[in-house]
Tab-separated table of C-alpha atoms in Angstrom:
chain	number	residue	atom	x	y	z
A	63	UNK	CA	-30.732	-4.983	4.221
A	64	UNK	CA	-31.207	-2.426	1.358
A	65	UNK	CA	-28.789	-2.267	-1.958
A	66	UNK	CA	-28.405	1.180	-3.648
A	67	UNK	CA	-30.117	0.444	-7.176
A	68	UNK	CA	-30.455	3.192	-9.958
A	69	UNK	CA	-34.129	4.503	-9.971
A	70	UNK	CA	-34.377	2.468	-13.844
A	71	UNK	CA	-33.762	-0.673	-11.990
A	72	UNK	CA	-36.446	0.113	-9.361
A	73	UNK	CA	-38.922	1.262	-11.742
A	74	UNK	CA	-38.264	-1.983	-13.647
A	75	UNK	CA	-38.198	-4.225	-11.100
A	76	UNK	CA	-42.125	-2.604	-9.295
A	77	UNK	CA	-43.575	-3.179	-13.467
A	78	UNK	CA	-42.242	-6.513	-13.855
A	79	UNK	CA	-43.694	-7.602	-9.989
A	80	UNK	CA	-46.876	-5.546	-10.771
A	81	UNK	CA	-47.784	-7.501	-13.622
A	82	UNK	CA	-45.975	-11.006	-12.217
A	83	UNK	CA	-48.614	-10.550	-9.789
A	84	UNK	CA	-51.623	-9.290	-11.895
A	85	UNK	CA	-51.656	-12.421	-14.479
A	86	UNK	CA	-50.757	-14.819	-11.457
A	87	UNK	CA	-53.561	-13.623	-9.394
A	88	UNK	CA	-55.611	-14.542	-11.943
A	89	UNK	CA	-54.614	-17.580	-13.197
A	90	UNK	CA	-54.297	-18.671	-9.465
A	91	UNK	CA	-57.121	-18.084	-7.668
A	92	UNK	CA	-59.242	-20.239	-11.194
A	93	UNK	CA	-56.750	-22.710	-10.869
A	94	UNK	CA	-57.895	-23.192	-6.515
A	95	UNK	CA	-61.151	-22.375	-7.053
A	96	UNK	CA	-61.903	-25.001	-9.275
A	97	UNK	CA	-60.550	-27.853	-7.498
A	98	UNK	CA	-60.889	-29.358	-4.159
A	99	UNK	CA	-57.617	-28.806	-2.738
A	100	UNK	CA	-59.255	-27.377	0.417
A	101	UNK	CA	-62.501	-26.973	1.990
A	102	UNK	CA	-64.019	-23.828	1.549
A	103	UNK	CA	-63.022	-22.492	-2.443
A	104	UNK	CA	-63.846	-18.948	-0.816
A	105	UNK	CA	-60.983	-19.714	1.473
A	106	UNK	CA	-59.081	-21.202	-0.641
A	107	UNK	CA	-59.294	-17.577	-2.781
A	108	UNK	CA	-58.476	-15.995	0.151
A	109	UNK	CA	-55.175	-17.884	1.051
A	110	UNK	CA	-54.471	-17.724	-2.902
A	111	UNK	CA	-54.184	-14.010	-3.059
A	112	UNK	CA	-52.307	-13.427	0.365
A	113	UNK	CA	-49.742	-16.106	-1.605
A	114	UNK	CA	-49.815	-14.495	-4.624
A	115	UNK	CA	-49.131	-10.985	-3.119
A	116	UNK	CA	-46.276	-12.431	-1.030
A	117	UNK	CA	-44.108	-13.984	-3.894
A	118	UNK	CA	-45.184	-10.673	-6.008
A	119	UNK	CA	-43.437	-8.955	-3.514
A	120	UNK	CA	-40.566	-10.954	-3.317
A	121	UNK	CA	-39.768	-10.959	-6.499
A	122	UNK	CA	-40.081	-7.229	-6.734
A	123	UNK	CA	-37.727	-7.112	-4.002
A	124	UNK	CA	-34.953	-9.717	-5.326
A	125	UNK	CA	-32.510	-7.306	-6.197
A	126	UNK	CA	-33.422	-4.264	-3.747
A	127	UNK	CA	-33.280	-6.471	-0.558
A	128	UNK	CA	-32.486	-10.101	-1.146
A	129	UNK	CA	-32.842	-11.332	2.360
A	130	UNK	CA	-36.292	-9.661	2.734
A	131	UNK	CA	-37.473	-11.392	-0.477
A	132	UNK	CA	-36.294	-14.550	0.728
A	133	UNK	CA	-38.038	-14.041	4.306
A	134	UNK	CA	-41.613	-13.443	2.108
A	135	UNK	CA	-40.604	-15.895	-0.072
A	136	UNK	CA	-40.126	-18.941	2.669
A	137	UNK	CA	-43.540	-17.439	4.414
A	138	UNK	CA	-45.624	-17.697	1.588
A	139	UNK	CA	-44.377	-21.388	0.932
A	140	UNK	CA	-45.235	-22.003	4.588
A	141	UNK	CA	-48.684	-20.521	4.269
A	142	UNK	CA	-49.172	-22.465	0.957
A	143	UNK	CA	-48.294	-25.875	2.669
A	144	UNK	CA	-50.394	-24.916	5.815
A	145	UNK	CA	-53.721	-24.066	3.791
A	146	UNK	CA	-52.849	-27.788	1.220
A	147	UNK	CA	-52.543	-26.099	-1.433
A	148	UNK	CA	-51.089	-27.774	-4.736
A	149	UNK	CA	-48.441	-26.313	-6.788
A	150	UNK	CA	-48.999	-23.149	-7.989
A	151	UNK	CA	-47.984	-20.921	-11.077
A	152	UNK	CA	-46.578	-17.942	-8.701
A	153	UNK	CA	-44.321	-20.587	-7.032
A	154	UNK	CA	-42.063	-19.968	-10.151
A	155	UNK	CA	-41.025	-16.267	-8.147
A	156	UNK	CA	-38.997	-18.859	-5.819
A	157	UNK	CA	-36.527	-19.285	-8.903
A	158	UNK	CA	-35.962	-15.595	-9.311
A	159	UNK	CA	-35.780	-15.371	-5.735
A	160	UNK	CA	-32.838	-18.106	-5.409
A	161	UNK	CA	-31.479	-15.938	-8.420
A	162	UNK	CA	-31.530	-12.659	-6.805
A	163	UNK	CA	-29.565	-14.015	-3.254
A	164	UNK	CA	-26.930	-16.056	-5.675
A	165	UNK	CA	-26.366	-12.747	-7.559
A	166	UNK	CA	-26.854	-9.946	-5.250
A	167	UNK	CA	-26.925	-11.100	-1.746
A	168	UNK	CA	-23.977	-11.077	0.836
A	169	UNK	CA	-21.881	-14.054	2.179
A	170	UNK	CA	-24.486	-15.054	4.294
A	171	UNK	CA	-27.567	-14.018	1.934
A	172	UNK	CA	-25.629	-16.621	-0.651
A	173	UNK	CA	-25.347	-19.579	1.450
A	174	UNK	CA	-28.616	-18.994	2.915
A	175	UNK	CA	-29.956	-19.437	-0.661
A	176	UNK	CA	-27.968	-22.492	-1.272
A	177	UNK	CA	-29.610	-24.081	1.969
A	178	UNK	CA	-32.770	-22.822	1.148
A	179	UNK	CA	-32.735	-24.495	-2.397
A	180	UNK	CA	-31.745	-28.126	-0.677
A	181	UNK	CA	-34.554	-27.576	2.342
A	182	UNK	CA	-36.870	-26.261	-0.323
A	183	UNK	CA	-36.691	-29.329	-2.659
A	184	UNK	CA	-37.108	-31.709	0.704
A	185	UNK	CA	-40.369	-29.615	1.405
A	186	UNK	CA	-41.490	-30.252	-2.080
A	187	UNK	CA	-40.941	-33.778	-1.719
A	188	UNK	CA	-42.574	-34.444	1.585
A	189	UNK	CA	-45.324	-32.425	0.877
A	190	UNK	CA	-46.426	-33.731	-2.204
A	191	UNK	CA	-46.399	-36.930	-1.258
A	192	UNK	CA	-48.183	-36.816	2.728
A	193	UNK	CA	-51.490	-37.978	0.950
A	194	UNK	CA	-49.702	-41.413	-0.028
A	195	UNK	CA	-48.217	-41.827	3.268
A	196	UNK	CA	-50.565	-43.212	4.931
A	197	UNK	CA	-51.673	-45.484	2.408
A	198	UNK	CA	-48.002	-46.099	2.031
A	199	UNK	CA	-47.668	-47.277	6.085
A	200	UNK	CA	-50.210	-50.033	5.443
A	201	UNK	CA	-49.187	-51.079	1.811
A	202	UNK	CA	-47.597	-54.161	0.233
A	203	UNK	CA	-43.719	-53.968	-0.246
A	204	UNK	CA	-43.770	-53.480	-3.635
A	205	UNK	CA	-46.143	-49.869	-3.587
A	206	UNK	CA	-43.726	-48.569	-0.545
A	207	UNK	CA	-40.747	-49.321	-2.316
A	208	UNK	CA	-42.448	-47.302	-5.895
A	209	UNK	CA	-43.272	-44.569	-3.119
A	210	UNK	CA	-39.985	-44.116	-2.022
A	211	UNK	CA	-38.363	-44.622	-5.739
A	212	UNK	CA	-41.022	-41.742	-6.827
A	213	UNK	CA	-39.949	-39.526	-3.872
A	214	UNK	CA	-36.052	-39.686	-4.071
A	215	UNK	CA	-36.929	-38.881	-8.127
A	216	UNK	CA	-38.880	-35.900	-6.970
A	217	UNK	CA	-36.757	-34.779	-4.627
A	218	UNK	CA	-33.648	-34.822	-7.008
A	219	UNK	CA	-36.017	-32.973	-9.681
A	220	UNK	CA	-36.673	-30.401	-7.065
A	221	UNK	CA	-32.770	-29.608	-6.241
A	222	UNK	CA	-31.636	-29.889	-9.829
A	223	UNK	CA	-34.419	-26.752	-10.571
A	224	UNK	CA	-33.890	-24.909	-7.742
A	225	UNK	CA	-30.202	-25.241	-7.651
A	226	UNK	CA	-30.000	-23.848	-11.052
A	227	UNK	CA	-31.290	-20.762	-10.768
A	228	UNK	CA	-28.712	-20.123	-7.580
A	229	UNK	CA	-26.523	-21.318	-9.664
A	230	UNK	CA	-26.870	-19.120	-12.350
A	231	UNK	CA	-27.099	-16.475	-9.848
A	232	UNK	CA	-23.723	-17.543	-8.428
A	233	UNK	CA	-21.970	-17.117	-12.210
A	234	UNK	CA	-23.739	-13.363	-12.683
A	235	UNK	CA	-22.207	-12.567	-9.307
A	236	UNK	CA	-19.185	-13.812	-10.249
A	237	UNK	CA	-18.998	-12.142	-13.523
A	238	UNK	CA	-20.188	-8.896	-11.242
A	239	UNK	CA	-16.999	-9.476	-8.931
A	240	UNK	CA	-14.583	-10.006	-12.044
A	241	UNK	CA	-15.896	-6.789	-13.832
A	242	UNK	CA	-15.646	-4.867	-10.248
A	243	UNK	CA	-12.020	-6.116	-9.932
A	244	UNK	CA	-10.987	-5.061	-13.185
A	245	UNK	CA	-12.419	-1.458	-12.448
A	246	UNK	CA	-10.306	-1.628	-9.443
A	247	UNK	CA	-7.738	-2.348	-11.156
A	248	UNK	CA	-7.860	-0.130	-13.810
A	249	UNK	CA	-8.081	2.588	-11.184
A	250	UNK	CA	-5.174	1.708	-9.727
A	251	UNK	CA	-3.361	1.403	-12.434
A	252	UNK	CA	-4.104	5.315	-13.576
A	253	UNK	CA	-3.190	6.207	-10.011
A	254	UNK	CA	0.140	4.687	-10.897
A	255	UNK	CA	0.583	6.319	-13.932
A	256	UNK	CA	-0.331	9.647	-12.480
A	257	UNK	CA	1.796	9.210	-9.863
A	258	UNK	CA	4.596	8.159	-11.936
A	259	UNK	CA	3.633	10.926	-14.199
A	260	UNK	CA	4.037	13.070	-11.320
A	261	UNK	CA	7.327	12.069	-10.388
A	262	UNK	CA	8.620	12.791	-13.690
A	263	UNK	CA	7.610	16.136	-13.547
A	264	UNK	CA	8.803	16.966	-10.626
A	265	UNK	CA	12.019	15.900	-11.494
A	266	UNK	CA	11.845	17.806	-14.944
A	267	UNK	CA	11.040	20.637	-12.770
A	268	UNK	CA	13.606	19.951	-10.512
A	269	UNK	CA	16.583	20.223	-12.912
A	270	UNK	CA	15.073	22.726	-15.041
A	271	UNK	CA	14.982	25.229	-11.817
A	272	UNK	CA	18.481	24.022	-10.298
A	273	UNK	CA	20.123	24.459	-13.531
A	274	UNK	CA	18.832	27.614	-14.471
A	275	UNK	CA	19.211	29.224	-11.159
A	276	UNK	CA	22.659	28.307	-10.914
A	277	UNK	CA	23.474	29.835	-13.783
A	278	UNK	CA	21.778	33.392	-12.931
A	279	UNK	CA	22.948	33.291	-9.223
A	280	UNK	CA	26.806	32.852	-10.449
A	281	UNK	CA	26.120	35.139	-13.815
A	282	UNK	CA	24.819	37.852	-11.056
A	283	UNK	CA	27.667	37.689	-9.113
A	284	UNK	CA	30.044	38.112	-12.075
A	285	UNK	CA	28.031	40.897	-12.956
A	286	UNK	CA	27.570	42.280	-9.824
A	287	UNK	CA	31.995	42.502	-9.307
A	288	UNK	CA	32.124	43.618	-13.122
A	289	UNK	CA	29.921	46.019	-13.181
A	290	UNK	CA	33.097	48.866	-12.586
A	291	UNK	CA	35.638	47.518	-14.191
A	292	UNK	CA	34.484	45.966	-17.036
A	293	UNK	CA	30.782	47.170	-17.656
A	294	UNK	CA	30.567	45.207	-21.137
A	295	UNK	CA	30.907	41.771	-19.370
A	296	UNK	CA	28.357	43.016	-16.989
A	297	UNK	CA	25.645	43.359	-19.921
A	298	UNK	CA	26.711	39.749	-21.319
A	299	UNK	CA	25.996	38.102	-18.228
A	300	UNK	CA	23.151	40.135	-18.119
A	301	UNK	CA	22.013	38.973	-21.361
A	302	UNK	CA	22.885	35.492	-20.289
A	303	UNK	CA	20.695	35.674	-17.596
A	304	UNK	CA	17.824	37.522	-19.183
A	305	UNK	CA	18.267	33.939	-22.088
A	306	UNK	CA	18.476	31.556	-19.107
A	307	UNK	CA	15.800	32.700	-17.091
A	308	UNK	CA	13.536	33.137	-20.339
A	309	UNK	CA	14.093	29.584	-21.328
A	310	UNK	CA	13.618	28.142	-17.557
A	311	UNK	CA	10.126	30.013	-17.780
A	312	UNK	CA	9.351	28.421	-20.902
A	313	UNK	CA	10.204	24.910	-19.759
A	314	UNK	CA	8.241	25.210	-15.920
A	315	UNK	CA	5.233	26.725	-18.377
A	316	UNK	CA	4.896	23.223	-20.072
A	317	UNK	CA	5.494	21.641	-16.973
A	318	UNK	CA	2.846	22.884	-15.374
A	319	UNK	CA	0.764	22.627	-18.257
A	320	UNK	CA	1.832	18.815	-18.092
A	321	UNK	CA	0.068	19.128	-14.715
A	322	UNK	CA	-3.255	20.834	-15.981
A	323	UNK	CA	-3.471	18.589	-18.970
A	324	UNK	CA	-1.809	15.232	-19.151
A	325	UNK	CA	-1.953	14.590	-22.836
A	326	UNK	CA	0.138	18.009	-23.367
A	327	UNK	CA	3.617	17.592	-24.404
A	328	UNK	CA	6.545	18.696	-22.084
A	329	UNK	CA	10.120	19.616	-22.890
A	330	UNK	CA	12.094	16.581	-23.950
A	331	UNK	CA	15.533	17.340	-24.704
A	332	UNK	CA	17.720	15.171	-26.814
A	333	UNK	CA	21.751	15.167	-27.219
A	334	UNK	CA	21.551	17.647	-30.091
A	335	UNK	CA	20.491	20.016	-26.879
A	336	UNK	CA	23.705	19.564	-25.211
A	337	UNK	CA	25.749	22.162	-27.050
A	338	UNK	CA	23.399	24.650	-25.643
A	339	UNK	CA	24.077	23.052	-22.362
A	340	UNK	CA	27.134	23.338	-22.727
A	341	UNK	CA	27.259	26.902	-23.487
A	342	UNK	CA	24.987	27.998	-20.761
A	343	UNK	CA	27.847	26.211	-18.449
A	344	UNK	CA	30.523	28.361	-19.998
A	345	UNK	CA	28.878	31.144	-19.966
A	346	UNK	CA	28.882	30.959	-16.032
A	347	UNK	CA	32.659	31.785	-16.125
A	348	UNK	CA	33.228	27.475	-15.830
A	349	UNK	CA	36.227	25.764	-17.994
A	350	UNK	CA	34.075	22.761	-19.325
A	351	UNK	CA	36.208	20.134	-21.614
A	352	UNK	CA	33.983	17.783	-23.044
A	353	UNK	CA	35.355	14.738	-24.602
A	354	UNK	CA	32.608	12.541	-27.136
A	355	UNK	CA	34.658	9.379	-28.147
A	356	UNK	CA	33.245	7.691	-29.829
A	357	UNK	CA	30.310	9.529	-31.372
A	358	UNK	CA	26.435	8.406	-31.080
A	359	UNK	CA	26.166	5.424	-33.603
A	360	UNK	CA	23.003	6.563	-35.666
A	361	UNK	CA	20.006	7.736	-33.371
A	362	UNK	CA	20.071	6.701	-29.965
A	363	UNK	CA	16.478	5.565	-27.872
A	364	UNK	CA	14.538	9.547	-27.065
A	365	UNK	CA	14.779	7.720	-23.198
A	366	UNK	CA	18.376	7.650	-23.268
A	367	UNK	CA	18.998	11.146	-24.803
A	368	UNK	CA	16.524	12.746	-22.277
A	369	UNK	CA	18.535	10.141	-19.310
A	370	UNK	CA	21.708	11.292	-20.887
A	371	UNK	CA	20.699	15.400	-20.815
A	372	UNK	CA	19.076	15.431	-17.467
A	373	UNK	CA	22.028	13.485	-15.635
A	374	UNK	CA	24.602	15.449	-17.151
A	375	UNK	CA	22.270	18.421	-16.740
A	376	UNK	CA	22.278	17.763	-12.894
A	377	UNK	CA	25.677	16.882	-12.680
A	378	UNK	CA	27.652	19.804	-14.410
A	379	UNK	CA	25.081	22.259	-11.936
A	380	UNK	CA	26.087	20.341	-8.943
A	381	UNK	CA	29.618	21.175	-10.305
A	382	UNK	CA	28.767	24.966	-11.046
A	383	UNK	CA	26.985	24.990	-7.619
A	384	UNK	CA	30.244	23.285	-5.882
A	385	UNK	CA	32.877	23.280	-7.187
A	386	UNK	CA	36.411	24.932	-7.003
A	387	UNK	CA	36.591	26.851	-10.081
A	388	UNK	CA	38.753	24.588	-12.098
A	389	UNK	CA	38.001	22.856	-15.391
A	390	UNK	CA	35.188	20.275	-15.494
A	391	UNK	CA	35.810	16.661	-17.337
A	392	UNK	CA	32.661	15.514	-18.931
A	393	UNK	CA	33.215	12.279	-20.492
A	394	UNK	CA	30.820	10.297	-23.105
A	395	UNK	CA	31.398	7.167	-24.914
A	396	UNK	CA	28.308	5.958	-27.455
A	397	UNK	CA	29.248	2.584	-27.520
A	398	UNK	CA	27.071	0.128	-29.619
A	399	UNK	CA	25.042	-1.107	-26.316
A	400	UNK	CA	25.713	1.208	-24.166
A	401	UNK	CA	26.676	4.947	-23.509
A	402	UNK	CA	29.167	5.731	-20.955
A	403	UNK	CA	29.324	9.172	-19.128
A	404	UNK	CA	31.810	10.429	-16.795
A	405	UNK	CA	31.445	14.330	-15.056
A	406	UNK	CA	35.112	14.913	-12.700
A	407	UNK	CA	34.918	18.611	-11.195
A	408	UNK	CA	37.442	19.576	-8.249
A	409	UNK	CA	36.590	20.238	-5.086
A	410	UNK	CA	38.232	23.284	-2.702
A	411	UNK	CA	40.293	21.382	-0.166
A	412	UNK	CA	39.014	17.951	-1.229
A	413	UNK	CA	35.678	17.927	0.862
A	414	UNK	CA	33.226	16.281	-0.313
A	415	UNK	CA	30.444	18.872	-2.116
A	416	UNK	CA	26.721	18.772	-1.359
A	417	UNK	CA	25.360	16.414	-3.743
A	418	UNK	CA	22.269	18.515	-4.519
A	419	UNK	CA	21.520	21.361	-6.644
A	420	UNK	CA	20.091	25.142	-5.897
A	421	UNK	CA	21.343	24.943	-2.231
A	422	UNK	CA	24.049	26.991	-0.887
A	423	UNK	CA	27.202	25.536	-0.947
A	424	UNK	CA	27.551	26.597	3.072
A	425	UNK	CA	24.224	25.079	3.981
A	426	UNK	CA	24.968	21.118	5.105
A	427	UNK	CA	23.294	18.273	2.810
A	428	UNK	CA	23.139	15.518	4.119
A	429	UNK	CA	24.756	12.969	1.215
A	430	UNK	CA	22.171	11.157	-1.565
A	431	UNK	CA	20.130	14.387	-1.592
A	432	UNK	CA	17.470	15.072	-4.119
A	433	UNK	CA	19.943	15.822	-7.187
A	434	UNK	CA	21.740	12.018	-6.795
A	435	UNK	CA	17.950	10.576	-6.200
A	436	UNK	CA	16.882	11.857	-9.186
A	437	UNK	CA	20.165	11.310	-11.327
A	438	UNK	CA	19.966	7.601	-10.079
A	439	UNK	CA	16.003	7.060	-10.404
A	440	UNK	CA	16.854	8.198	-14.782
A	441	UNK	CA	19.473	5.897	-15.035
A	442	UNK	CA	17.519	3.175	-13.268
A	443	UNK	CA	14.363	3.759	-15.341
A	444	UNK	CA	16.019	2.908	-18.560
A	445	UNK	CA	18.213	-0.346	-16.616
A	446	UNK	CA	20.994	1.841	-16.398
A	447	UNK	CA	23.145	2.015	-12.912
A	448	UNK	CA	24.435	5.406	-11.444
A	449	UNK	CA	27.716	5.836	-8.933
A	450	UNK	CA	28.438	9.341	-7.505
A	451	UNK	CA	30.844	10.262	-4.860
A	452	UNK	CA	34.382	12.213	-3.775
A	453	UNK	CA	37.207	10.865	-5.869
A	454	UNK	CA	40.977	12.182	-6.763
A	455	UNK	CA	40.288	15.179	-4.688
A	456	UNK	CA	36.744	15.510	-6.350
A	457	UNK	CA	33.839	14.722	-7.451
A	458	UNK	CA	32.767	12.123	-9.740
A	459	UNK	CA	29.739	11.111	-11.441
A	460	UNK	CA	29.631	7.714	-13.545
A	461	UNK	CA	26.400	6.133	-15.145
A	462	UNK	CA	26.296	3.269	-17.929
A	463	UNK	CA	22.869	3.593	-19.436
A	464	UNK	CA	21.740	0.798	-22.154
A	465	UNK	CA	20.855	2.063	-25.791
A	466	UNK	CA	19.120	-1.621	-26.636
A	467	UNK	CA	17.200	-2.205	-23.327
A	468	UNK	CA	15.818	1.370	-23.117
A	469	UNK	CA	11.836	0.961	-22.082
């Protein structure tokens, strides 16, 4: 029944009534007073101002409560038809009235209005012309047919007015609808992107942790069996560590600084990073042979270097985290469309490894775990394809990732 307005919209809408109904009052009750439109001018004052404050009301109440102002609107035209009134300046408050249900009304509230303007302009007609009817009944051909000529005129004059102002009505609500929509939208559309936003950090945060962790857990145990017999390889692993973890920090830092503020920048490594990656791997006692042919072609798309770093990223810890101890193949191929990469590790007695990273290799995974999701989701994003499973008693990761269709 009630709409929630701002209190500058009900302040403006009590002035602009207020003084509707101030200079209509008085411009009314001369304009009944000095005719003889009914009986009694003292009357006729009466019934004037009881009109007057009625459609004052109404159109105060247009946008607050449409159907109310068209309820006071209808009874005041009743009332004004009852007491033979003639048209009256405060009958233009039925146009803002018609307005305010087009515009700000519900389903019903709207079609109500649209009936209201056609059984509105069929009042007007009849009523204005009752005092010729009965002349009409007992007149020559020629006067009933101008009667009914004159009415069907009216009556179209009537509909054409009051249609228009529902009409325009109709176009502000739809213009209302279209801007709500596109709010909508636009809502949605940042809950994407955060989402997506999300998702992307969490699987930065996901290899940044797996990696790193891998690397101290088997750079502790080395440490941990040479710590007697050869107490300077202890300290280098130790130092290895104290680098790895340092660096992990740093990276889940931004991360989570990505989370507090999403206009800060994150870690976005590129392929001149994966010498370091490289070296990390090594460092955890693994025999890595990496094989570049051919070499990148200028400077590949930042989405494929950061697809190409995080997949091999993932792959050579699912290898660290899995594997048998022998050497690890990493392939890579920077062809002119296309880069090709290839990570073969060996498996003990040709099982099949867990296919996710920072889990213990005795704890069951069940296969496309959260290190294959996310290693297929970065090859996908730039319209890349991903295959990973147990081949030549291992493992094998392969991904072809586009350098021209990168988005």
């Amino acid at each position: 029944m009630f709409r929630n307005l701002r209190r500058s919209q009900l302040i403006t809408d009590v002035v602009v009534a207020g003084a509707f109904g101030l200079v209509m009052l008085f411009v009314t009750v001369i304009s009944v007073t000095g005719g003889t439109a009914v009986a009694s001018s003292t009357t006729a004052a009466v019934v004037a101002v009881v009109i007057t404050a009625l459609f004052s009301v109404a159109l105060g109440l247009r946008r607050l409560s449409p159907p109310l102002a068209l309820s006071l609107a209808w009874a005041a035209a009743v009332l004004q038809m009852l007491a033979m009134l003639p048209p009256l300046p405060v009958n233009l408050a039925i146009l803002a009235v018609l307005y305010g249900c087009a515009a700000y009304g519900s389903q019903r509230i709207f079609w109500l209005g649209f009936s209201s303007a056609i059984v509105g302009a069929l009042a007007i007609t009849v009523y204005l012309l009752v005092p010729s009817m009965s002349y009409a009944l007992t007149a020559a051909g020629s006067e009933l047919l101008w009667l009914i000529v004159n009415g069907g005129v009216l009556f179209i004059a009537a509909v054409l007015g009051l249609l228009l102002s529902w009409t325009v009505g109709a176009l502000v609500r739809t213009g209302m609808r279209a801007r709500e929509t596109a709010a909508l939208q636009r809502q949605a559309e940042a809950r994407a992107t955060a989402e997506f936003e999300r998702n992307r950090i969490a699987r930065d945060m996901h290899d940044v942790v797996a990696h790193s962790l891998a690397v101290v857990i088997a750079q502790a145990d080395g440490a941990r069996y040479a710590a007697v017999a050869d107490p300077e390889a202890a300290v280098g692993a130790l130092q290895t560590i104290s680098t790895t973890a340092r660096s992990a920090l740093s990276d889940v830092r931004m991360l989570l600084t990505q989370l507090r503020h999403s206009q800060a920048e994150g870690p976005q490594p590129t392929v001149a990073d994966l010498e370091g990656l490289y070296a990390q791997v090594r460092a955890a006692g693994v025999d890595l042979r990496v094989d570049v042919d051919p070499a990148p072609p200028g400077e590949p798309p930042a989405a494929v270097q950061l697809a190409v770093y995080r997949i091999l990223q993932e792959a050579l810890t699912n290898a660290l985290r899995h594997g048998s101890g022998g050497a690890v193949a990493v392939g890579l191929a920077w062809l002119p469309d296309r880069v090709s990469l290839r990570v073969h590790n060996p498996v003990a007695g040709g099982a099949e490894p867990a296919p996710s990273a920072g889990i213990a290799a005795s704890t069951p995974v069940p296969a496309g775990g959260h290190g294959l999701i996310g290693m297929r989701e970065r090859a996908q994003l730039i319209g890349g394809a991903l295959s990973a499973g147990p081949d030549d008693g291992g493992f094998t990761v392969v991904a072809t990732l586009p350098i021209g269709g990168a988005r």
